[in-house]
Each structure stands twice: as structure tokens, then as C-alpha cells.
Short mmCIF file of the C-alpha atoms (twelve columns), coordinates in Angstrom:
data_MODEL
# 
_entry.id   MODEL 
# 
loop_
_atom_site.group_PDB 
_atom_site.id 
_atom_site.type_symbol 
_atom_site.label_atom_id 
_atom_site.label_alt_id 
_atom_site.label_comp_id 
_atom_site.label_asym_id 
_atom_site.label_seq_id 
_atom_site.Cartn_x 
_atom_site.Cartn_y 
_atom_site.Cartn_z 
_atom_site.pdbx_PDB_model_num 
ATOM 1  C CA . UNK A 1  136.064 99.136  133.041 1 
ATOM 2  C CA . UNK A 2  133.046 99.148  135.624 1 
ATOM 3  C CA . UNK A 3  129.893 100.711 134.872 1 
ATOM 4  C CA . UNK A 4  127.934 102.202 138.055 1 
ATOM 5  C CA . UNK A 5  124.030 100.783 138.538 1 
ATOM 6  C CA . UNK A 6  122.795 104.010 137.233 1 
ATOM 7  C CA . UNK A 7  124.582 104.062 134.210 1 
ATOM 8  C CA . UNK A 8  124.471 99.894  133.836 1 
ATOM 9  C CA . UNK A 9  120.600 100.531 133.553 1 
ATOM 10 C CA . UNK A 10 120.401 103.624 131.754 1 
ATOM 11 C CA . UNK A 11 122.520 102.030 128.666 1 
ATOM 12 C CA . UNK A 12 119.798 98.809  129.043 1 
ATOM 13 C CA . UNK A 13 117.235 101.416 129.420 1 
ATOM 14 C CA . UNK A 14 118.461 103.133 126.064 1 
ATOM 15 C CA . UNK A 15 118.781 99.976  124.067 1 
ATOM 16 C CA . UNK A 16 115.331 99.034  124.672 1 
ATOM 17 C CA . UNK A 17 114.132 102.156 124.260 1 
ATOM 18 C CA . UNK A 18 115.558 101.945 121.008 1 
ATOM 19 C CA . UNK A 19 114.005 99.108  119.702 1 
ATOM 20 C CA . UNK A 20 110.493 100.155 120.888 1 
ATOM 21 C CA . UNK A 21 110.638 103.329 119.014 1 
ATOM 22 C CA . UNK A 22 112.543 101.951 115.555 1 
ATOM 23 C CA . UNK A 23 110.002 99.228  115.373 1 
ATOM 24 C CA . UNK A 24 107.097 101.489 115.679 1 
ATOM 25 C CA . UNK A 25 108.922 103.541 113.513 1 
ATOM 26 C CA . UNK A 26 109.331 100.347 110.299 1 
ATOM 27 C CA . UNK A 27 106.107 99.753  111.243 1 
ATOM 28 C CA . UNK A 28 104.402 102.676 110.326 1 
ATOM 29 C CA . UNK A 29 106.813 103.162 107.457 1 
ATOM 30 C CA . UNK A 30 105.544 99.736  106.106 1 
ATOM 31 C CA . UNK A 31 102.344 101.272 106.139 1 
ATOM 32 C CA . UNK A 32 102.828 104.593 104.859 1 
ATOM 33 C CA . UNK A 33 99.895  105.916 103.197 1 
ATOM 34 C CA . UNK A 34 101.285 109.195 102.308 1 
ATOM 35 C CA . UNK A 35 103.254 108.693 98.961  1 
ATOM 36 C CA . UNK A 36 106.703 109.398 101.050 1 
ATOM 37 C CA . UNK A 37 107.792 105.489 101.128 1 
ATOM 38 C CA . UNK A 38 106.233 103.841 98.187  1 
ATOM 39 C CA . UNK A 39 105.269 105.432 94.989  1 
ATOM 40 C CA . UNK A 40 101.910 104.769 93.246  1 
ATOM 41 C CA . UNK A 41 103.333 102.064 91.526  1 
ATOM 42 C CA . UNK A 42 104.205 100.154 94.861  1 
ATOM 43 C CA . UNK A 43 107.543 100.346 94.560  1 
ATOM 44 C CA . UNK A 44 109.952 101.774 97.301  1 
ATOM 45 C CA . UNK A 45 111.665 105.065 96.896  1 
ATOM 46 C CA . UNK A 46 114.728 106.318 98.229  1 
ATOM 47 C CA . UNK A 47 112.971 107.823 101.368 1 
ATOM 48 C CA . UNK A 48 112.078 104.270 102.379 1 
ATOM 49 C CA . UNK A 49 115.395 103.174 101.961 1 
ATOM 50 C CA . UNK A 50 116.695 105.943 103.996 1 
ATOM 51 C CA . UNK A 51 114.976 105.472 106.858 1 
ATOM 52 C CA . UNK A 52 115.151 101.726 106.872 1 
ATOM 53 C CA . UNK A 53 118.655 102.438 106.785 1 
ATOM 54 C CA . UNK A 54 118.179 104.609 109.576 1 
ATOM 55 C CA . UNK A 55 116.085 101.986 111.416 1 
ATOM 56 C CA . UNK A 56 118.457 99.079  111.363 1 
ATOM 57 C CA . UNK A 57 121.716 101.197 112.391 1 
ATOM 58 C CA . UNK A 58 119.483 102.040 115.633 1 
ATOM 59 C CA . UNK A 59 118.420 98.778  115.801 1 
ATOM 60 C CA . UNK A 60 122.420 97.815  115.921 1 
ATOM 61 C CA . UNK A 61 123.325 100.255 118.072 1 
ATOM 62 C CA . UNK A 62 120.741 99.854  120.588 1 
ATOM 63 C CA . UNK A 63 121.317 96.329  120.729 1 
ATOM 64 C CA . UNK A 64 125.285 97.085  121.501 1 
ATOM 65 C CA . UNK A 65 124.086 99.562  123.787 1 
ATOM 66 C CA . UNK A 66 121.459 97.462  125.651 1 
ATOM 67 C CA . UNK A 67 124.256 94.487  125.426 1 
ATOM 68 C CA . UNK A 68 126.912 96.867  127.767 1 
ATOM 69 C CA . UNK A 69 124.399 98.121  129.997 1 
ATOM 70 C CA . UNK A 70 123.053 94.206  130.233 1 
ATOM 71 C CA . UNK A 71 126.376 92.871  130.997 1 
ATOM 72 C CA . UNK A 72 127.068 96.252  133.291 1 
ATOM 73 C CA . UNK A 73 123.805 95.165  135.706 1 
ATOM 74 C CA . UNK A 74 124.745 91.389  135.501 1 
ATOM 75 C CA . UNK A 75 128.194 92.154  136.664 1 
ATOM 76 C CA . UNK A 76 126.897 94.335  139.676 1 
ATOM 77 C CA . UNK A 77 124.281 91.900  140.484 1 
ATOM 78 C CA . UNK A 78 127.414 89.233  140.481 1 
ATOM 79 C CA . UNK A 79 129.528 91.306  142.906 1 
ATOM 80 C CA . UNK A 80 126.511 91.567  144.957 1 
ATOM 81 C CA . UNK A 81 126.203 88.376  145.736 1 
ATOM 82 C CA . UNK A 82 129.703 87.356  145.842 1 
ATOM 83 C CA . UNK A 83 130.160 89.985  148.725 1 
ATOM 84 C CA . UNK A 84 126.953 88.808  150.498 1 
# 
């Protein structure tokens, strides 16, 4: 299959996008002040573990997704130059 340019940099677009947000996102759960993620005793609770979850599935799939669109612009930028 062959992906157009705008779509080849969209999907690298997304994937990064991705990991920008998730990490901000672990970040601030790390830090969580609010009771939500740890409980007074220190100790994780299940909404931490949810959204970690949460966090490395996006982490996965933007990866995959930043991978297709990656290998989508490579291949463009190939035929490019094999034409020229």
C-alpha cells in the first residue's frame, strides 16, 4: 500500500503528538497531589494504574502510528529522488 505525503505526515504527526501529550500526562500523574493516584499512605490506587495503563497503550500505538507514517515519508522521499 502507498500512503500520500499528507497522510505519510499526518500519521508521524499523530505519533508524536502522542507521546508529547502521554508523557505530560505520566508526568503529572507521578506528581499528583490530589489523592486520585496515590493514597495517603503512598501507595498507588487503581486510578493510577488505569491511566498508566492508558498511557503506555498510547504510547504503543503512537509509536506504530508514527512508525507507518515514518516509513510512509521515507518511502516518498525515496521515489523522489529515484525519479529525479
Amino acid at each position: 500500500m502507498k500512503l500520500s505525503r499528507p497522510v505519510s505526515w499526518f500519521l508521524l504527526a499523530f505519533g508524536a503528538w502522542s507521546w508529547f501529550i502521554w508523557i505530560s500526562f505520566v508526568r503529572n500523574l507521578y506528581k499528583d497531589g490530589s489523592g486520585l493516584a496515590f493514597d495517603d499512605a503512598g501507595e498507588a490506587t487503581g486510578y493510577f494504574w488505569v491511566h498508566l495503563l492508558l498511557a503506555v497503550t498510547s504510547f504503543v500505538l503512537g509509536t506504530v502510528v508514527g512508525t507507518i507514517g515514518l516509513r510512509g515519508v521515507r518511502a516518498l522521499r525515496r521515489e523522489r529522488t529515484d525519479k529525479g
